[in-house]
Short mmCIF file of C-alpha atoms and ligand atoms in Angstrom, two decimals:
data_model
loop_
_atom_site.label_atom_id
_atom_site.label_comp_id
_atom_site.label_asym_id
_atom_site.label_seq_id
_atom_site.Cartn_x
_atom_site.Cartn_y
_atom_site.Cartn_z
CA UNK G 284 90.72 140.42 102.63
CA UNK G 285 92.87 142.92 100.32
CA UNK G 286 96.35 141.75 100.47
CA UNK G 287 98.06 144.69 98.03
CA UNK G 288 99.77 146.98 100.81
CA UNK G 289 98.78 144.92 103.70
CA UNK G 290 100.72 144.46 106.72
CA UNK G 291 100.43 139.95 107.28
CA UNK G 292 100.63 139.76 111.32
CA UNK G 293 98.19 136.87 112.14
CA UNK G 294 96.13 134.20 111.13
CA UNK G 295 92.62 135.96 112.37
CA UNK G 296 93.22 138.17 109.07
CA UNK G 297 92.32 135.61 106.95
CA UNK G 298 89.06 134.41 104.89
CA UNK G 299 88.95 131.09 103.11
CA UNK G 300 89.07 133.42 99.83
CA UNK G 301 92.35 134.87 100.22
CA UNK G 302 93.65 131.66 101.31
CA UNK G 303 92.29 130.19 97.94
CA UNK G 304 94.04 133.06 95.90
CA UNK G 305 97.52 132.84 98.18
CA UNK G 306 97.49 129.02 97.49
CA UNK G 307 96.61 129.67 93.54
CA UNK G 308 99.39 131.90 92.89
CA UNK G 309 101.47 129.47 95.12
CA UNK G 310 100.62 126.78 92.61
CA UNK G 311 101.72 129.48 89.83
CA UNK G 312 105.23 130.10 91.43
CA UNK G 313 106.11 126.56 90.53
CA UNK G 314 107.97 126.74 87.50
CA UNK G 315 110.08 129.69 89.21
CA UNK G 316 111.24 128.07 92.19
CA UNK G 317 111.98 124.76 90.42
CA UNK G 318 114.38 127.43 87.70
CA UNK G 319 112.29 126.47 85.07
CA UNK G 320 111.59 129.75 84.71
CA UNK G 321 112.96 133.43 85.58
CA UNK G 322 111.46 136.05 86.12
CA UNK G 323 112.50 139.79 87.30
CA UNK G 324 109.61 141.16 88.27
CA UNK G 325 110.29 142.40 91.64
CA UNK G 326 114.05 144.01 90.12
CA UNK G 327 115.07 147.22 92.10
CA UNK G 328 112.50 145.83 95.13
CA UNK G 329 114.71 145.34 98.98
CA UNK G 330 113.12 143.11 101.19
CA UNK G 331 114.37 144.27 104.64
CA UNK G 332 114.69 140.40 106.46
CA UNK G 333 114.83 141.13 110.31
CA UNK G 334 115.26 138.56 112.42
CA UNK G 335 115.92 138.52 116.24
CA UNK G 336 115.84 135.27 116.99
CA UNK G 337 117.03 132.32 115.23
CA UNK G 338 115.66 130.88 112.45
CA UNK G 339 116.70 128.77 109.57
CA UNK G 340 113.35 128.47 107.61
CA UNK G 341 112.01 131.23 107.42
CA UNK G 342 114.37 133.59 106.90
CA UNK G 343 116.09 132.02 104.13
CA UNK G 344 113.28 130.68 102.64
CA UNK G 345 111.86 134.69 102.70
CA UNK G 346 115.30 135.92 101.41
CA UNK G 347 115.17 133.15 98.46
CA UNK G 348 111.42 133.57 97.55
CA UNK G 349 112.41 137.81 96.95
CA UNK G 350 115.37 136.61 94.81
CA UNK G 351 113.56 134.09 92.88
CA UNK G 352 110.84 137.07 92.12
CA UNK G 353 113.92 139.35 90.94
CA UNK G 354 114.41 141.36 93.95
CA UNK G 355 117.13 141.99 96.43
CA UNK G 356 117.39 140.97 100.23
CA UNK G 357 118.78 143.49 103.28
CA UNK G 358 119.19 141.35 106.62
CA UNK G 359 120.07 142.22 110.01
CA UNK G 360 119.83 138.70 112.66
CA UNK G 361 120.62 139.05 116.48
CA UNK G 362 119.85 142.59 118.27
CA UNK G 363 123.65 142.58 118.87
CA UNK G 364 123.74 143.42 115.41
CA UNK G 365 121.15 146.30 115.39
CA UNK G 366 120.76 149.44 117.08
CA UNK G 367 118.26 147.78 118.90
CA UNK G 368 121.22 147.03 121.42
CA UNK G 369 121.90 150.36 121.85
CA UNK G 370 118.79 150.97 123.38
CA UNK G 371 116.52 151.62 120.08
CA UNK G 372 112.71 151.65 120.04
CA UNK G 373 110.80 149.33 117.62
CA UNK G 374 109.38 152.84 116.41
CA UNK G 375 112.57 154.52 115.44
CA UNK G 376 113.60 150.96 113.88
CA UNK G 377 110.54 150.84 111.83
CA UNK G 378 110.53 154.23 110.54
CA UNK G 379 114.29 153.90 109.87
CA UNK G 380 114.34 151.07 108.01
CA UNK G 381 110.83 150.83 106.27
CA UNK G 382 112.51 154.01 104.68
CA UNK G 383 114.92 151.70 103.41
CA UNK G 384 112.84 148.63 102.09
CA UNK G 385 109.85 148.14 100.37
CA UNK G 386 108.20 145.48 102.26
CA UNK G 387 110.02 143.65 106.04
CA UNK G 388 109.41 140.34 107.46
CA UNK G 389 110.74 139.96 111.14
CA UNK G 390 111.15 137.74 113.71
CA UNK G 391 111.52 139.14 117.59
CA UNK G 392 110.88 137.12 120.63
CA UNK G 393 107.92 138.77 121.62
CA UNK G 394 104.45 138.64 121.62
CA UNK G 395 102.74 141.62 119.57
CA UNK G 396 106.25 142.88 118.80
CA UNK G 397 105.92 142.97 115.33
CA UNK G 398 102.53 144.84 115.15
CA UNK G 399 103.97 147.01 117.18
CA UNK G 400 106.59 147.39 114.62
CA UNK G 401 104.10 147.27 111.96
CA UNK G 402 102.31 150.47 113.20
CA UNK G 403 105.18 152.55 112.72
CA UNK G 404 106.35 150.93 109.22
CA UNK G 405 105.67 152.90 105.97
CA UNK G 406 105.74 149.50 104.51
CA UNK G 407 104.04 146.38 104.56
CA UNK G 408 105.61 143.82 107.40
CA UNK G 409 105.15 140.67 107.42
CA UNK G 410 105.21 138.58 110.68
CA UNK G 411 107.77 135.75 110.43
CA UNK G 412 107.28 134.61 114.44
CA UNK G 413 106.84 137.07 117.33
CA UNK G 414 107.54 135.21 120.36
CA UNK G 415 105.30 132.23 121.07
CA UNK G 416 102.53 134.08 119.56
CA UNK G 417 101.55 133.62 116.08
CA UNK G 418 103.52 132.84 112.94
CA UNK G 419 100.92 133.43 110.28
CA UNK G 420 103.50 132.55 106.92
CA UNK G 421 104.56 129.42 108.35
CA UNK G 422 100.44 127.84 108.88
CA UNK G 423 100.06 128.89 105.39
CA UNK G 424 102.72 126.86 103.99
CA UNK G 425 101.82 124.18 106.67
CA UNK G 426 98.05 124.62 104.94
CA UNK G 427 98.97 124.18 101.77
CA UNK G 428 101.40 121.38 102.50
CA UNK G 429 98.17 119.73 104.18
CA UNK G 430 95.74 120.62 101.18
CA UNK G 431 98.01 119.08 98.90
CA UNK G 432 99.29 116.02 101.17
CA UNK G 433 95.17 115.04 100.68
CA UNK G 434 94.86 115.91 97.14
CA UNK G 435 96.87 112.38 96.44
CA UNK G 436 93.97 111.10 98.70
CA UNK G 437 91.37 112.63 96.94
CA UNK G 438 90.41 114.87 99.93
CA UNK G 439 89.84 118.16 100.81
CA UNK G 440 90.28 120.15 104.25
CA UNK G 441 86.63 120.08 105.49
CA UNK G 442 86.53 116.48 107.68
CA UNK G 443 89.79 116.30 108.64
CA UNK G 444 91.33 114.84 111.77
CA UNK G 445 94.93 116.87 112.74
CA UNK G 446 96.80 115.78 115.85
CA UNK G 447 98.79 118.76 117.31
CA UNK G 448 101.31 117.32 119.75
CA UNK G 449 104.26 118.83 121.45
CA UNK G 450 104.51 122.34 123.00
CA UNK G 451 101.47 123.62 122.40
CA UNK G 452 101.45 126.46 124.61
CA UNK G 453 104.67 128.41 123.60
CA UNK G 454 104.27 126.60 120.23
CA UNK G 455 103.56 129.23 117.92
CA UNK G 456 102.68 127.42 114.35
CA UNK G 457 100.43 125.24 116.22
CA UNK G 458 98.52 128.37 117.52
CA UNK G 459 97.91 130.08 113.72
CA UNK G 460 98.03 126.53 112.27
CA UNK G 461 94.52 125.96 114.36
CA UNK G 462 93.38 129.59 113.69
CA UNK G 463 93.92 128.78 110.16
CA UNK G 464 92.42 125.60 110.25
CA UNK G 465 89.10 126.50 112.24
CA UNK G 466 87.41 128.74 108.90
CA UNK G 467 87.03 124.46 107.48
CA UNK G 468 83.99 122.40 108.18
CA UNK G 469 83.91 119.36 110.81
CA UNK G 470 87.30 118.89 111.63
CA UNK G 471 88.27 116.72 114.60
CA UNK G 472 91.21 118.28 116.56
CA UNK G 473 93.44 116.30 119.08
CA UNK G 474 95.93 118.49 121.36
CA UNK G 475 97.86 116.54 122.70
CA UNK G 476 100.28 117.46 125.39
CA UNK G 477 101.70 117.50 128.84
CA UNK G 478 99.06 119.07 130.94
CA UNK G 479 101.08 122.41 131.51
CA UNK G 480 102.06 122.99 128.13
CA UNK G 481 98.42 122.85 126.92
CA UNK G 482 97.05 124.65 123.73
CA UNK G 483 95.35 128.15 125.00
CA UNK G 484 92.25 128.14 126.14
CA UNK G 485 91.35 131.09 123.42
CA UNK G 486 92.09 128.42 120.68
CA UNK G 487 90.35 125.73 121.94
CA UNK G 488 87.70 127.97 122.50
CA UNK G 489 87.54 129.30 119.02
CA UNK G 490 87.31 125.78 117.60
CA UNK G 491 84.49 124.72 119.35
CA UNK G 492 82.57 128.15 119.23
CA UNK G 493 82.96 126.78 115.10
CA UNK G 494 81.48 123.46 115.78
CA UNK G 495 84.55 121.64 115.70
CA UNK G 496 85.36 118.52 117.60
CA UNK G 497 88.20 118.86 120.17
CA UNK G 498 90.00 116.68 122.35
CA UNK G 499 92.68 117.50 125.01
CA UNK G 500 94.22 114.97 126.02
CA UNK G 501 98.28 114.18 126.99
CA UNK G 502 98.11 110.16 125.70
CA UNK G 503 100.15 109.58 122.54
CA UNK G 504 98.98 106.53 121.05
CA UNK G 505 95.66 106.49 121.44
CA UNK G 506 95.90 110.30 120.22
CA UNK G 507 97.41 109.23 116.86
CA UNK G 508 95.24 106.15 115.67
CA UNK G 509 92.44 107.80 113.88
CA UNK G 510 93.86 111.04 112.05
CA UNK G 511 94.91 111.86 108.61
CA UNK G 512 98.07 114.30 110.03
CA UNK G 513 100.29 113.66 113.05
CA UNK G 514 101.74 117.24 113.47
CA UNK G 515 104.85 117.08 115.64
CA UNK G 516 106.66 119.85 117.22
CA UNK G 517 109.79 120.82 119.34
CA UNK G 518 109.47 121.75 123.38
CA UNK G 519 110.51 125.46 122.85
CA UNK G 520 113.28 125.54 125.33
CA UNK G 521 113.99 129.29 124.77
CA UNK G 522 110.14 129.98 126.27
CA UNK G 523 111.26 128.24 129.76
CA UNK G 524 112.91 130.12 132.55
CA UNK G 525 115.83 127.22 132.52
CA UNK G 526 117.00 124.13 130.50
CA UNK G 527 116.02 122.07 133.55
CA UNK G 528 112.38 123.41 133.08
CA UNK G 529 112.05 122.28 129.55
CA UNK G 530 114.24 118.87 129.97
CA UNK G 531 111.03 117.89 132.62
CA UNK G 532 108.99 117.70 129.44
CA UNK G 533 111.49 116.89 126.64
CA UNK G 534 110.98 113.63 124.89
CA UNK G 535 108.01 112.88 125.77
CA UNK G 536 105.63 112.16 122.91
CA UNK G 537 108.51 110.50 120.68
CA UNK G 538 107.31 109.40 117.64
CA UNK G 539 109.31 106.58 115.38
CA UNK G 540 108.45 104.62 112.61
CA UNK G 541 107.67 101.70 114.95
CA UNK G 542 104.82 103.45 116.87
CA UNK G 543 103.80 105.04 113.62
CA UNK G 544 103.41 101.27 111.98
CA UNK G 545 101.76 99.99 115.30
CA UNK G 546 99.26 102.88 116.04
CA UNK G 547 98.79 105.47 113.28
CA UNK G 548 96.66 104.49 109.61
CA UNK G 549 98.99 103.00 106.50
CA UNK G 550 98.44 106.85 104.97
CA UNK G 551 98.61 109.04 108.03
CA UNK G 552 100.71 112.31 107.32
CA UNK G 553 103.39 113.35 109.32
CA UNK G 554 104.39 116.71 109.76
CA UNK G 555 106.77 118.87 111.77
CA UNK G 556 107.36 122.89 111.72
CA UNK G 557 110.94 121.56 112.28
CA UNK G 558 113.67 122.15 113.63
CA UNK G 559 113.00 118.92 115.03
CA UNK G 560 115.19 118.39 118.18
CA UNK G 561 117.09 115.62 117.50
CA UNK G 562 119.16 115.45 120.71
CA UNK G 563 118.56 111.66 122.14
CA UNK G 564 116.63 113.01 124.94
CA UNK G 565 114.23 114.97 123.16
CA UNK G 566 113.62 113.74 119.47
CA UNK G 567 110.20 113.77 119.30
CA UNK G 568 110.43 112.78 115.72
CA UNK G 569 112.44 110.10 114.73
CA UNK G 570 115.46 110.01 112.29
CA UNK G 571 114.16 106.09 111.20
CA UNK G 572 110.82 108.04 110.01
CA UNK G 573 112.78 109.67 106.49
CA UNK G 574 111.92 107.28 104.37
CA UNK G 575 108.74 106.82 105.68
CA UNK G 576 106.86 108.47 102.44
CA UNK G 577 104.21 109.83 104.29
CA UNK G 578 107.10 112.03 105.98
CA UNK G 579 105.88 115.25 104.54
CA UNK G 580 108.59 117.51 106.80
CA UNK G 581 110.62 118.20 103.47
CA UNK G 582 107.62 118.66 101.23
CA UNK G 583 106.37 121.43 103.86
CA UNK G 584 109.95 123.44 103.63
CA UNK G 585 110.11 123.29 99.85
CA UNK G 586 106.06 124.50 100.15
CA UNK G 587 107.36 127.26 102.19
CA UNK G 588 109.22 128.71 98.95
CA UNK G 589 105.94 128.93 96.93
CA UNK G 590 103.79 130.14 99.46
CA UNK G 591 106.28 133.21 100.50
CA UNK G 592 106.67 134.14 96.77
CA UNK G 593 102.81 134.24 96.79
CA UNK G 594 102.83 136.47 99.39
CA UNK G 595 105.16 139.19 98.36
CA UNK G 596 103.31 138.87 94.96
CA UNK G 597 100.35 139.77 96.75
CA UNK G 598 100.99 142.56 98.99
CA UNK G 599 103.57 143.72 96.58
CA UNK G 600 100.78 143.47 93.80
CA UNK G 601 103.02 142.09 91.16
CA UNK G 602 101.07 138.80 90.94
CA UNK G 603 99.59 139.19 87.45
CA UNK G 604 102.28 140.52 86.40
CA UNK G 605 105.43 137.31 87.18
CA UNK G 606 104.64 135.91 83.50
CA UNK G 607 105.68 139.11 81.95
CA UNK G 608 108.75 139.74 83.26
CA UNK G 609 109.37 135.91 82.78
CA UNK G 610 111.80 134.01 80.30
CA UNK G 611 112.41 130.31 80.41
CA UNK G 612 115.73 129.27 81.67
N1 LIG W 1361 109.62 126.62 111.09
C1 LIG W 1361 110.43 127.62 111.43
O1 LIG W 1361 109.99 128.72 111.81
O2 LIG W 1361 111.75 127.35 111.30
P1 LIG W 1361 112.93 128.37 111.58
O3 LIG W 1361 112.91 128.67 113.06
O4 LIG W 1361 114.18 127.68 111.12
O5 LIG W 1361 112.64 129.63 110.80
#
């Protein structure tokens, strides 16, 4: 897949050799996001940040990653903001502002909203969450978290066994996360969830169409005794047509570091998208787990830094070119 100029919308536009090159010039952005290094090579570049729904993540992590490569960082969050809320089309707001920026990353609450956007951009977009859709930036750094998580363990991505639990039907990391994850070898999938929230049937599909094993299944413990990652995630309560809707499914694959020392193996990763709901009737990932130093939660946000500098290195098509404008701090 070329990357320079390319709009990043989902997961299915990936091949394992672009995610090689994304995750080398991840590794290379090192030294710049720890400040042992500067470098300006993106100077006089304006990321236009968009994001209409919240996030915390993603777009500051975006925002930070175009800084740390030199450049500068427009935002607009909440449609009350935008002229959006006067009644705006996605069209006239891409052609507006992709006037103004030379590359976007957005977030909007619905599905396909951002290719949408993306057709009518004169700049590359990249898709930081459309609804419960896909959200292709945040399975790469989720990837990479995973591919280095196993490097300590002197394993690879082909053979592994993931546990997806949570909301896996408005979920949307856990939908390009699996996308992502199905161009590997004989992995062994468990989706675990309540029965109405399952993962799509599309996904599941896709798996097994590439000889993967997959279980469905809404039992916890049993779910997380053999894998190498327990990934976690939040009931999206702003999918559900009410709070009472979501709170009939809240809490209900908790994980703490007592069922984690009873059922899952001395080495088992866990991860989380995060925000993790911590509210005592939902926290499906326990407080008592961070110091548990398989916790990889923290590892996967500081990933996200690396992996989004990659990316605007890429489609910006500055990568071979960070050193240059470089100096040591
Ligand atoms: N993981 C993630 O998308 O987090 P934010 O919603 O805070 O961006």
């Amino acid at each position: 897949m070329e990357l320079t100029g390319s709009h990043i919308l989902s997961i299915s536009q990936f091949d394992r050799a672009t995610i090689d090159r994304i995750f080398d010039v991840a590794d290379s952005m090192a030294p710049y996001a720890a400040r042992q290094k500067v470098t300006r090579v993106l100077e006089g570049a304006i990321l236009g940040n968009m994001f209409f729904e919240p996030s915390t993540r993603t777009r500051v992590s975006f925002g930070c990653a175009f800084n740390l490569l030199g450049g500068n960082v427009r935002e607009t969050t909440g449609f009350e903001t935008s002229a959006i809320a006067k009644g705006e089309s996605l069209y006239d707001t891409a052609r507006v502002l992709s006037g103004y920026s030379d590359v976007i990353c957005m977030r909007h609450p619905e599905s396909g909203s951002v290719a949408e956007f993306a057709e009518a951009s004169r700049v590359p977009v990249i898709n930081g969450g459309d609804g419960p859709n896909e959200h292709p930036s945040q399975a790469l750094l989720d990837l990479y978290t995973i591919r280095r998580e196993l490097a300590g363990k002197s394993r690879g991505i082909d053979g592994l066994r993931i546990a997806m639990i949570g909301d896996l039907k408005y979920g949307r990391t856990v939908h390009s996360l699996a996308k992502l994850l199905s161009l590997y070898e004989n992995l062994q999938l468990v989706f675990v969830s309540p029965k109405e929230l399952a993962m799509p049937e599309s996904i599941i599909e896709l798996m097994r169409e590439r000889n993967h094993s997959v279980t469905v299944t809404d039992e916890l413990t049993e779910s997380i005794k053999n894998v190498d990652i327990v990934y976690s995630t939040r009931i999206q309560e702003e999918r559900f047509t009410s709070k009472d809707e979501a709170d009939l499914y809240r809490g209900r694959f908790r994980l703490n570091q007592a069922i984690y020392t009873q059922f899952c193996e001395p080495n088992t990763v866990i991860m989380h998208p995060l925000p993790r709901d911590s509210r005592a009737d939902a926290n499906e990932l326990d407080n008592d787990l961070n110091q548990n130093p398989n916790l990889a939660i923290f590892r996967q946000t500081d990933n996200g830094i690396l992996v989004r500098m990659a990316l605007f290195a890429l489609v910006l098509d500055v990568a071979d070119l960070v050193d240059k404008y470089a100096h040591d701090v």
